[in-house]
Coordinates of C-alpha atoms in Angstrom, one line a residue:
Chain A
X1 CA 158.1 46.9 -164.7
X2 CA 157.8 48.2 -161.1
X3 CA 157.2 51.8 -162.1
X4 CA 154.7 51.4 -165.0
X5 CA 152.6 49.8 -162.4
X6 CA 153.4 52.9 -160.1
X7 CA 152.5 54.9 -163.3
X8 CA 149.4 53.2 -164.0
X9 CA 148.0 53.1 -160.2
X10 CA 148.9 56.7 -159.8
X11 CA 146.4 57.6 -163.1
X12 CA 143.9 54.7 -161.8
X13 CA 143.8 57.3 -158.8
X14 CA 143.7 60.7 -160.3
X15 CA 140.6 59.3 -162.5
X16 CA 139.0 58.2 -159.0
X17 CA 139.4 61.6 -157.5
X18 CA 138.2 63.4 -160.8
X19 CA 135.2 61.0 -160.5
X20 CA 134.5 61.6 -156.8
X21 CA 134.9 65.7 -157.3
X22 CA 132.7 65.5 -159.7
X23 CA 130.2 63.8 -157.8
X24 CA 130.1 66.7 -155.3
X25 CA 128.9 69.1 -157.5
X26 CA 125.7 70.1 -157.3
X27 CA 122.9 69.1 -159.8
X28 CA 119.6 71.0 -160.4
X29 CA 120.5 74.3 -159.2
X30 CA 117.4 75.8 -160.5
X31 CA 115.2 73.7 -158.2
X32 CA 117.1 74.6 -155.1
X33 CA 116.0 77.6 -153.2
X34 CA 118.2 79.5 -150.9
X35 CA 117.3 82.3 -148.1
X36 CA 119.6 85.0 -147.6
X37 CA 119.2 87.7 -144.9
X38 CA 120.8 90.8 -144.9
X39 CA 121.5 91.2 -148.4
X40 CA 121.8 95.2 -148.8
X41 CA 125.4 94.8 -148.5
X42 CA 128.7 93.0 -147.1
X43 CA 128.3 89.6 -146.9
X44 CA 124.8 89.1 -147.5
X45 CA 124.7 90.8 -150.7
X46 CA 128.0 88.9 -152.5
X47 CA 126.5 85.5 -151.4
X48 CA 123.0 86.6 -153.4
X49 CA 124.9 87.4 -156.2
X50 CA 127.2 84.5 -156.3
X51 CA 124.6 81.8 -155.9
X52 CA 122.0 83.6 -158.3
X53 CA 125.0 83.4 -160.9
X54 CA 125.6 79.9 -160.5
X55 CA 121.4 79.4 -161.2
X56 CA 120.3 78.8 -157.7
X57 CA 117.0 80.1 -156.6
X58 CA 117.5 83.4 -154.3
X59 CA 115.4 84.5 -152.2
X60 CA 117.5 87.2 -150.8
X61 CA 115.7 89.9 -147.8
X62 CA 117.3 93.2 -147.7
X63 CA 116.8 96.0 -144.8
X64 CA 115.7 98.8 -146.8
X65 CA 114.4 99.5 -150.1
X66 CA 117.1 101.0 -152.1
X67 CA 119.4 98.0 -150.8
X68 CA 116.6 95.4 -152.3
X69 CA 116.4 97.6 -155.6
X70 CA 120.3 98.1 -156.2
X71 CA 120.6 94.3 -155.9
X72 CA 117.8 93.9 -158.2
X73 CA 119.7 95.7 -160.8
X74 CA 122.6 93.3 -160.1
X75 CA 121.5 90.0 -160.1
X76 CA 119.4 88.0 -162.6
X77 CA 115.4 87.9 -163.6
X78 CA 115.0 84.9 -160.8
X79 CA 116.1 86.4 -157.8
X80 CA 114.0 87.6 -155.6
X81 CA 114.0 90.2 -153.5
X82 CA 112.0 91.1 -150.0
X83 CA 111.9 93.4 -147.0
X84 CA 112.8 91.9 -143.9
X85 CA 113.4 93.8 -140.7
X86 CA 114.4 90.5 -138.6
X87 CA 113.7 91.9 -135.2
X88 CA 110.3 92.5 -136.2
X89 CA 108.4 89.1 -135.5
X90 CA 105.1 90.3 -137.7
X91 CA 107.3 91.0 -140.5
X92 CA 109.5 87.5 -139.8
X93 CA 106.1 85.8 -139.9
X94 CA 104.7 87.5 -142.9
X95 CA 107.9 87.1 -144.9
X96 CA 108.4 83.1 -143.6
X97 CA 104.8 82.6 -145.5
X98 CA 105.6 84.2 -148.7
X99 CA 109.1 82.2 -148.7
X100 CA 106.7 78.8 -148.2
X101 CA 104.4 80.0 -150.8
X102 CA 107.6 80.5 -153.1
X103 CA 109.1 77.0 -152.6
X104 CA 106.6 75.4 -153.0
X105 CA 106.7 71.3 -152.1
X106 CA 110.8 71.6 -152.6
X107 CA 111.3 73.3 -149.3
X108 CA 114.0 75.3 -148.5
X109 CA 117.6 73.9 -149.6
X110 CA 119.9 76.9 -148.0
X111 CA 119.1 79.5 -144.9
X112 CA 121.9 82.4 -144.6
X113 CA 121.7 83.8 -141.6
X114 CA 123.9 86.8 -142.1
X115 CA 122.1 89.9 -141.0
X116 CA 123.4 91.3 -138.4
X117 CA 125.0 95.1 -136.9
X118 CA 128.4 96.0 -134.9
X119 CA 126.4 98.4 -132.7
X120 CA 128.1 101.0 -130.9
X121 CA 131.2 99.5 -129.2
X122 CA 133.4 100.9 -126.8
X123 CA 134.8 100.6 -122.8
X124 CA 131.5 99.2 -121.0
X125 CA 131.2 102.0 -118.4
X126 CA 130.4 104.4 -121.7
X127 CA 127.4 102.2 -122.1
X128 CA 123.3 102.0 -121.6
X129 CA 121.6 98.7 -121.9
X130 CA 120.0 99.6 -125.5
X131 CA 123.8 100.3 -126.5
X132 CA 123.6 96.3 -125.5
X133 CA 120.5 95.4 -126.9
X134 CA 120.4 96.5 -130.4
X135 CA 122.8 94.0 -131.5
X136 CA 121.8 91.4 -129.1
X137 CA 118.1 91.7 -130.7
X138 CA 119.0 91.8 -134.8
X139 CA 121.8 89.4 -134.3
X140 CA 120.8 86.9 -131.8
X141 CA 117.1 87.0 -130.9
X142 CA 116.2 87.9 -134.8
X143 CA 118.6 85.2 -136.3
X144 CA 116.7 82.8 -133.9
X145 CA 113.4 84.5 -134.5
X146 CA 114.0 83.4 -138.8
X147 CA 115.5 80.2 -138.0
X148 CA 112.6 79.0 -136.3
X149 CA 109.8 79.7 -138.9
X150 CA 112.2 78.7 -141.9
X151 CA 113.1 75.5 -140.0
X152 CA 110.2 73.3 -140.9
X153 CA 111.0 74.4 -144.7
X154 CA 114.8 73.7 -144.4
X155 CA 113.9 69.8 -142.9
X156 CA 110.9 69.4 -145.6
X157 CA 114.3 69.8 -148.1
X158 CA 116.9 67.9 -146.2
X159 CA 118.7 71.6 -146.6
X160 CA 121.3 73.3 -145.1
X161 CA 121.8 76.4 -142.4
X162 CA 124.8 78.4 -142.3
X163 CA 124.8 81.2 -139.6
X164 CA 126.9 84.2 -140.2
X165 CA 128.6 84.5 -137.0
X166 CA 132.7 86.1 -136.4
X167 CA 135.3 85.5 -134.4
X168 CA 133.9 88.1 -132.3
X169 CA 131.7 84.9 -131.3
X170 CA 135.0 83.4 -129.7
X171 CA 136.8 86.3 -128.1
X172 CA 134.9 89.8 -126.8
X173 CA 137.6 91.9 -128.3
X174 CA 136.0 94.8 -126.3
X175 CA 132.9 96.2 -124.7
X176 CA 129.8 96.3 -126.1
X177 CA 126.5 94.3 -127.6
X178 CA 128.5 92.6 -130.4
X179 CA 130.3 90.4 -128.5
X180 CA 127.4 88.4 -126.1
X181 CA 125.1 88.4 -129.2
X182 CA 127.5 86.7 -131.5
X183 CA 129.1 84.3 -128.3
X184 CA 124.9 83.8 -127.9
X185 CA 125.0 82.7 -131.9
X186 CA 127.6 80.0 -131.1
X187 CA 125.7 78.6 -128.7
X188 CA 122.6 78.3 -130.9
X189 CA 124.3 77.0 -133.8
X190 CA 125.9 74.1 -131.8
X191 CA 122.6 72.9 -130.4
X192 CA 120.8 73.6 -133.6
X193 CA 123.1 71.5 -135.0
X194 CA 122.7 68.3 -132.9
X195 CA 118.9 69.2 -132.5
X196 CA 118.7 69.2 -137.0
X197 CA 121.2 66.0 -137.2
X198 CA 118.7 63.3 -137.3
X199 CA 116.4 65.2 -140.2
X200 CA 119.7 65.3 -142.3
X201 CA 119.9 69.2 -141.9
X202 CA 123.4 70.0 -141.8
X203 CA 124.2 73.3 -139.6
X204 CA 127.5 75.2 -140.0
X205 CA 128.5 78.5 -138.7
X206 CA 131.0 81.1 -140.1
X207 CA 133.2 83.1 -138.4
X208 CA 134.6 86.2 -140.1
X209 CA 137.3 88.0 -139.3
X210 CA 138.3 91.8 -139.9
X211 CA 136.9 92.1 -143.3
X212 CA 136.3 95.7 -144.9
X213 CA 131.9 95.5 -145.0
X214 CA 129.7 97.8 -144.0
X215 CA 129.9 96.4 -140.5
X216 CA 133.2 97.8 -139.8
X217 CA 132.7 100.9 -141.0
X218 CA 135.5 102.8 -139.4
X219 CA 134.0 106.5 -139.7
X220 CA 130.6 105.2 -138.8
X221 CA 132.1 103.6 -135.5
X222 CA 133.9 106.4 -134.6
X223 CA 131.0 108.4 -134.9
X224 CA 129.3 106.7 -132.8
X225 CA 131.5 106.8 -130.3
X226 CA 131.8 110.1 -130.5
X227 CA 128.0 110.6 -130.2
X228 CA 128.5 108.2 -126.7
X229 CA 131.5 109.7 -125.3
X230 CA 129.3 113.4 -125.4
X231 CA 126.3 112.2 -123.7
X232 CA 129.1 110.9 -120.8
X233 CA 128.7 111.9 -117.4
X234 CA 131.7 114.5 -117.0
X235 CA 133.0 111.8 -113.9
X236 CA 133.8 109.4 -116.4
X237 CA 135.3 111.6 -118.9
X238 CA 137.3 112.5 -116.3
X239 CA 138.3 109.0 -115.6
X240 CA 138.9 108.7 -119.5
X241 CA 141.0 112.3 -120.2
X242 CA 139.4 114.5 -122.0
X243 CA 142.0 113.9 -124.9
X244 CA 140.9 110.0 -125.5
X245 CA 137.4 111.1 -127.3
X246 CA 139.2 109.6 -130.5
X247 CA 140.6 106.4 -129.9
X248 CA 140.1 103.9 -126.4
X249 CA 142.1 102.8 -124.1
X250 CA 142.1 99.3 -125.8
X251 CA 144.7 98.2 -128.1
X252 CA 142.2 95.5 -130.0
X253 CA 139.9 98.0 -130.1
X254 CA 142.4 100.2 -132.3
X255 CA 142.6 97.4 -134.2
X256 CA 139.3 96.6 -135.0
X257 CA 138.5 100.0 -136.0
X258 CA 140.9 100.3 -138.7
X259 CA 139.5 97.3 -140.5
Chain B
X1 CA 173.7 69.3 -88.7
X2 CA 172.5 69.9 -92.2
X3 CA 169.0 68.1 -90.6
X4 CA 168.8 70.5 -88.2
X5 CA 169.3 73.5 -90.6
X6 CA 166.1 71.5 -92.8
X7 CA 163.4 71.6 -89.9
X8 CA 164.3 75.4 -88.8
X9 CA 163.9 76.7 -92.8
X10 CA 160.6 74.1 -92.5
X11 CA 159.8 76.4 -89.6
X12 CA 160.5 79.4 -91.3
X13 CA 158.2 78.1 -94.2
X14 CA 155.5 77.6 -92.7
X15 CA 155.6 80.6 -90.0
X16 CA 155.8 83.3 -93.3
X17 CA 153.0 80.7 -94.8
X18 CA 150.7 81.5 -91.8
X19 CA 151.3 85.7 -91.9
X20 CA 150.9 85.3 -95.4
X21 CA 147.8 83.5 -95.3
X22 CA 146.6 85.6 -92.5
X23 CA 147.9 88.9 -94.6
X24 CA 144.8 87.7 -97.2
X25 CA 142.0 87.7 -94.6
X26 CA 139.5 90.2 -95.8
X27 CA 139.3 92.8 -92.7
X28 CA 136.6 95.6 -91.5
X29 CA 134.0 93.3 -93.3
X30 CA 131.0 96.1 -91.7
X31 CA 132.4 98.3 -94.1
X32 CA 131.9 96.4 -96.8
X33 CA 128.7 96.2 -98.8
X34 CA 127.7 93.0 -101.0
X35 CA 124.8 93.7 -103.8
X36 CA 123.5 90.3 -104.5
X37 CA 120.9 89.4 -107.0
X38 CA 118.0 86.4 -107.5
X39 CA 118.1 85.6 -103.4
X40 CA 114.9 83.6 -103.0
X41 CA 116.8 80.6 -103.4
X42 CA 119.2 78.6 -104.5
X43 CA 122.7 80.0 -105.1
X44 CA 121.9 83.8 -104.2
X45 CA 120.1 82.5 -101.4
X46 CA 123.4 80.7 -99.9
X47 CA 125.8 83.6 -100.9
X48 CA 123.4 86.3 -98.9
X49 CA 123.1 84.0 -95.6
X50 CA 126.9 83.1 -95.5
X51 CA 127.9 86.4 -96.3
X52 CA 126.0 88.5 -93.8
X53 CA 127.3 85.5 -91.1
X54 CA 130.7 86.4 -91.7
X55 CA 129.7 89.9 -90.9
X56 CA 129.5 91.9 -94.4
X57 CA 126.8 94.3 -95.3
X58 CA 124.8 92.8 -97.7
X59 CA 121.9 93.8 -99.9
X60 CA 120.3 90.9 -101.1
X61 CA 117.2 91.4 -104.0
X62 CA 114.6 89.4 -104.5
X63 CA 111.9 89.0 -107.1
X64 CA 109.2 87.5 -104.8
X65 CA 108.2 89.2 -101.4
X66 CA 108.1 85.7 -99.8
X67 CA 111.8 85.1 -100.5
X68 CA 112.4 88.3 -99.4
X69 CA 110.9 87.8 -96.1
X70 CA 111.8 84.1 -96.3
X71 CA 115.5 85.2 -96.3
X72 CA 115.3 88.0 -93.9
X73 CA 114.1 85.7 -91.0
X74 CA 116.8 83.8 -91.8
X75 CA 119.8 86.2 -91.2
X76 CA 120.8 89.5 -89.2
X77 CA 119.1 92.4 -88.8
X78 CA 122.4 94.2 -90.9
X79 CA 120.9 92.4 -94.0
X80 CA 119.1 94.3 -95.7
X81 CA 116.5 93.1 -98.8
X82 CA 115.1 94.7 -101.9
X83 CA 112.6 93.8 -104.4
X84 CA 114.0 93.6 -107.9
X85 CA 112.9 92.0 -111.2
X86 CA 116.2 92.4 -113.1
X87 CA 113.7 92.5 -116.7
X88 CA 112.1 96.3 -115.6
X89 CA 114.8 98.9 -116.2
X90 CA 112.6 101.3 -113.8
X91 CA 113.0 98.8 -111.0
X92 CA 116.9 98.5 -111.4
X93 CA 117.5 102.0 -111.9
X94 CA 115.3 102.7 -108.3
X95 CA 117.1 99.6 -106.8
X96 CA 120.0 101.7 -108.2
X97 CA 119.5 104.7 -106.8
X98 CA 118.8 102.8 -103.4
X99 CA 122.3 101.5 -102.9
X100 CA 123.9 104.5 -104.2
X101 CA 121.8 105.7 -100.5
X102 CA 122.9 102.9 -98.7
X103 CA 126.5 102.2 -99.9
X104 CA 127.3 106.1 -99.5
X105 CA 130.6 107.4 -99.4
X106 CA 132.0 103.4 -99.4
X107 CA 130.9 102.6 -102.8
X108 CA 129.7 98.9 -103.5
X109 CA 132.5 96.4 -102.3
X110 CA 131.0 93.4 -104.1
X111 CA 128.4 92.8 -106.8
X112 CA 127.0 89.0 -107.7
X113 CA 125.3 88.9 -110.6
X114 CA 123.0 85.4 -109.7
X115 CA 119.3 86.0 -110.7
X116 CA 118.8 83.6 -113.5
X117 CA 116.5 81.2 -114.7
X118 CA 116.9 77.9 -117.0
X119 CA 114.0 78.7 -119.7
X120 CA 112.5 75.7 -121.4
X121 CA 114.8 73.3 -122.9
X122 CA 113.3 71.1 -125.5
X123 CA 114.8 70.2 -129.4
X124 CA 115.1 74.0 -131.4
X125 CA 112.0 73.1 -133.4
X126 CA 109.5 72.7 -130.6
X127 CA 110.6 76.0 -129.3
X128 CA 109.0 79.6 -130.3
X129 CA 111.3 82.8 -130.1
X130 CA 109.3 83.8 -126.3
X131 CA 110.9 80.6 -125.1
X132 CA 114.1 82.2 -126.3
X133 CA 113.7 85.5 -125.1
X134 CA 113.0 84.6 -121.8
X135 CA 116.3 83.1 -120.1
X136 CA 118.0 85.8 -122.7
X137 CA 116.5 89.0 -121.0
X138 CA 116.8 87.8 -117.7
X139 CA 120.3 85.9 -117.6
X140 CA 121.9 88.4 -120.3
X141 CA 120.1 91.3 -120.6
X142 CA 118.5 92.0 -117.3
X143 CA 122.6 90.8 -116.1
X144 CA 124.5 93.4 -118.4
X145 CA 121.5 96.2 -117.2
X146 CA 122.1 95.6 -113.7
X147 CA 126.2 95.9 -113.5
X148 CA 126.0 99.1 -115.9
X149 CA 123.9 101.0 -113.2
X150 CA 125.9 99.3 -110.5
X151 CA 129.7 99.6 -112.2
X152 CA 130.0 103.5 -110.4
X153 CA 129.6 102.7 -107.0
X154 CA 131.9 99.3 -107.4
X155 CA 134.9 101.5 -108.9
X156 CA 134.3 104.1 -106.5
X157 CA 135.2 101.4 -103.8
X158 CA 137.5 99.9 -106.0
X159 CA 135.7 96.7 -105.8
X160 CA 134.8 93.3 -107.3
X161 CA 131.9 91.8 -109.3
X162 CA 131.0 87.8 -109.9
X163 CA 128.8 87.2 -112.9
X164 CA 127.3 83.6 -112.3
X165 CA 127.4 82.0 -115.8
X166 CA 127.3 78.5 -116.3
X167 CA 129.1 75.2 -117.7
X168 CA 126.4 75.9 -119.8
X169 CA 128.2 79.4 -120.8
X170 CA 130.8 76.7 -122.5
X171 CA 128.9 74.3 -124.3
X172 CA 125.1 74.2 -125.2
X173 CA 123.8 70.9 -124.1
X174 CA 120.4 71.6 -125.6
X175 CA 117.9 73.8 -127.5
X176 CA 116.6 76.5 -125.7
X177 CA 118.0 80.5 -124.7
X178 CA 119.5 79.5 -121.4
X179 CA 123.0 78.3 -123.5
X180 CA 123.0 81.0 -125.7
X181 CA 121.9 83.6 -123.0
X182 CA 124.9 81.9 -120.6
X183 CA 127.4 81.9 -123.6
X184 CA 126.7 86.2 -123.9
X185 CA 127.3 86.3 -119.6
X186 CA 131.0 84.9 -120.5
X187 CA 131.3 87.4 -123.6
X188 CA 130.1 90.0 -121.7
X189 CA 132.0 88.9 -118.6
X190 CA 135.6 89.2 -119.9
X191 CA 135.3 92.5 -122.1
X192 CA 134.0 94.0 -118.3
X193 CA 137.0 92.6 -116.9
X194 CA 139.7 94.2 -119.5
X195 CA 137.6 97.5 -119.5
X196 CA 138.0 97.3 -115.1
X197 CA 141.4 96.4 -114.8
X198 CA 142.8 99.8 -114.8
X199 CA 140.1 100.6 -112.4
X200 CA 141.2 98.3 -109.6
X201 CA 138.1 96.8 -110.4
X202 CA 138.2 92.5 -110.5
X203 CA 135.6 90.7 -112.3
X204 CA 135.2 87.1 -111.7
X205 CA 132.8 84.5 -113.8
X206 CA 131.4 81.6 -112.0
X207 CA 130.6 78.2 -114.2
X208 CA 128.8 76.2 -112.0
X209 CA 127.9 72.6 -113.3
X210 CA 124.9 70.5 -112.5
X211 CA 123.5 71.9 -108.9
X212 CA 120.8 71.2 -107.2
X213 CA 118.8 74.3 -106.7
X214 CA 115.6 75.8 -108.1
X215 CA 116.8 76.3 -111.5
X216 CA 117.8 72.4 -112.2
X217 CA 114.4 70.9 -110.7
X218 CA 113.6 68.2 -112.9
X219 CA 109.8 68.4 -112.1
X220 CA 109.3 72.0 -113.2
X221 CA 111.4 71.5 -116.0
X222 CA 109.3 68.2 -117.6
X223 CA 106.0 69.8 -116.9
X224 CA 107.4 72.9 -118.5
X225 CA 108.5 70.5 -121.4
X226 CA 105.2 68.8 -121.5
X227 CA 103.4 72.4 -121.9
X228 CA 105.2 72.6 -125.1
X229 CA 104.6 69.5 -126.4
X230 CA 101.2 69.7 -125.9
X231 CA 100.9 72.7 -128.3
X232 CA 103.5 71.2 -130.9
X233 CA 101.8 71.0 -134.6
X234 CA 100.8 67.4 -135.1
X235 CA 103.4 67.4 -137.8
X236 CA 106.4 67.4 -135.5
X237 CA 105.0 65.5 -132.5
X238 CA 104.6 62.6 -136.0
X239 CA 108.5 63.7 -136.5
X240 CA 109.5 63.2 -132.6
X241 CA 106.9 59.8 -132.3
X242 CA 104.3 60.1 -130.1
X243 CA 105.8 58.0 -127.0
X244 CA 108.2 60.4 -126.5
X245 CA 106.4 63.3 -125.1
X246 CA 108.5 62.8 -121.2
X247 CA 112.0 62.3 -122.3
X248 CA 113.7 63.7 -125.3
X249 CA 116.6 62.3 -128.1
X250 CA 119.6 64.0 -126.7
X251 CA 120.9 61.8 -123.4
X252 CA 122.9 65.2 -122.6
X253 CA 119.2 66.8 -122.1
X254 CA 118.6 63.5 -119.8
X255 CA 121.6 63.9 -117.5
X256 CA 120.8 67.6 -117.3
X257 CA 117.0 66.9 -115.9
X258 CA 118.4 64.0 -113.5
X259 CA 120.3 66.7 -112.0

């Protein structure tokens, strides 16, 4: 008797579950509009496709052109493509008008931040402060720049922000821009997400590991590097050996690069 | 007998305590040169008068010419001042080229990264991306600028540099670029001090909490708030209620500007 009751609670349960799964899917896709930066590749551009499959409204910005058309190609009749240089207020202004134009009274359900560069990484004595600042301006001052005119679009919907940040954001693995602009992200996202509680705006942040994008381009790193490491003052290539143009003293650095 | 044996290795103890301790007294302090930046007041302020009274060379920059002179009244005719706004790259590669003159053969003993400022802190959506930028190029930018002209002379004298960053480095108590420019000091911070370890080079980060200097004065800080407010779309003052144009939702923000 015992265990057709165990039996019959244990079904009574998995019907509950199947029920409440169910309920957490979500309905309407085609009203729901979703902004994606960055979209020319990596991260940015799977997300586009993925949610334009599943029927949501993308708006997706790409960097150049050919990244905007190639997706275009890809992805279905309703997405949307746009150029969008983040660090370029005029052009974050411009494109935050055409985006409210596009929603319409709906707002904006979804914001991906995910543009965003590596920027030329290596020992901080190689360095020049626009080594620094290029990151620190499309990452951090750019994701901020888009956040803040999409915000009153993302409340109007109740919506959602998820800001593409890494786990560079916890640990400074080694010198360079990377590291203070994606720590700075953290520290955006956290009050951004108290600030957006009370509108029911939820705010998450993502932090990727080593995965193979554009962003970790090993050759293109490298290069770079090598381009710093010729401009160096001989003092410090001294202080380097001559022999470590190729690789760095750090081990984590190693290990980023062959990502 | 075996209590007479206790008080004479007691003895011992504390005898090789007291060499030891005196072993770690900093000696020749005249030789040693102390760059210090953001001296008008507050924590720069206190680090250049104590530091030239125990007798080291410091350099102590200002931004305004009455802090300057302010502080120079105040101390020895060793300490030496400098104007410096730590957001012009021409002025820190002058003040630069000045202590490289000064410091000489010695090299720069100590560098103290202080010169900050809190920004306005208000919830993210009242905020524009210049109230951003603001504590970012100083606290961050103008920070990592500073230490990469500077980084030379300290290795040359094998010496040490203290980035003052912030509780506020760890967790972002409110909206505004102070946390995130604060959370890139502590990225930036400890990828210097891996890349400076094999240069004898220690690099310290400083956290403090809730101080009261010029940087935590409530007044400044509310009228500052109050500016904002002021220009805020009708729209969200409706969303923040009218009444609450001198305090703000978060209690964090509160305890902050009690400070």
């Amino acid at each position: 008797m015992f265990f057709y009751i165990l039996i019959f609670l244990a079904i009574l349960y998995l019907w509950w579950r199947w029920g409440a799964q169910d309920g957490q899917k979500i309905r309407d896709l085609t009203d729901k509009y979703i902004f994606i930066t960055g979209c020319d590749s990596g991260f940015g551009n799977l997300a586009a496709r993925t949610f334009d499959k599943k029927g949501f409204r993308v708006l997706a910005s790409c960097l150049t052109e050919a990244g905007a058309a190639k997706l275009k190609a890809a992805t279905s009749k309703q997405l949307q493509t746009v150029l969008l240089d983040v660090t370029d207020p005029d052009n974050v202004r411009k494109v935050a008008e055409w985006i409210k134009a596009e929603v319409g009274t709906a707002g904006l359900w979804g914001l991906v931040n995910n543009a965003g560069i590596m920027g030329p990484s290596a020992p901080t004595d190689w360095l020049n402060i626009e080594h620094f600042r290029a990151p620190i301006e499309i990452n951090l001052i750019g994701l901020i720049n888009v956040t803040l005119h999409l915000l009153p679009l993302v409340k109007k919907a109740r919506g959602r922000l998820v800001n593409i940040s890494s786990t560079g954001g916890r640990l400074a693995v080694c010198g360079g821009g990377y590291f203070p602009s994606k720590f700075g992200v953290e520290a955006f996202n956290d009050s951004l997400r108290r600030d957006m509680k009370a509108f029911g705006v939820k705010v998450s942040c993502i932090e990727p590991g080593l995965f193979k994008t554009g962003l970790s381009n090993r050759k293109k790193i490298i290069e770079e590097r090598e381009v710093i490491w010729n401009q160096l003052p001989p003092a410090i290539r001294k202080q380097y050996g001559e022999g470590l143009q190729r690789s760095d003293r750090s081990f984590m650095c190693h290990l980023a690069l062959s990502a």
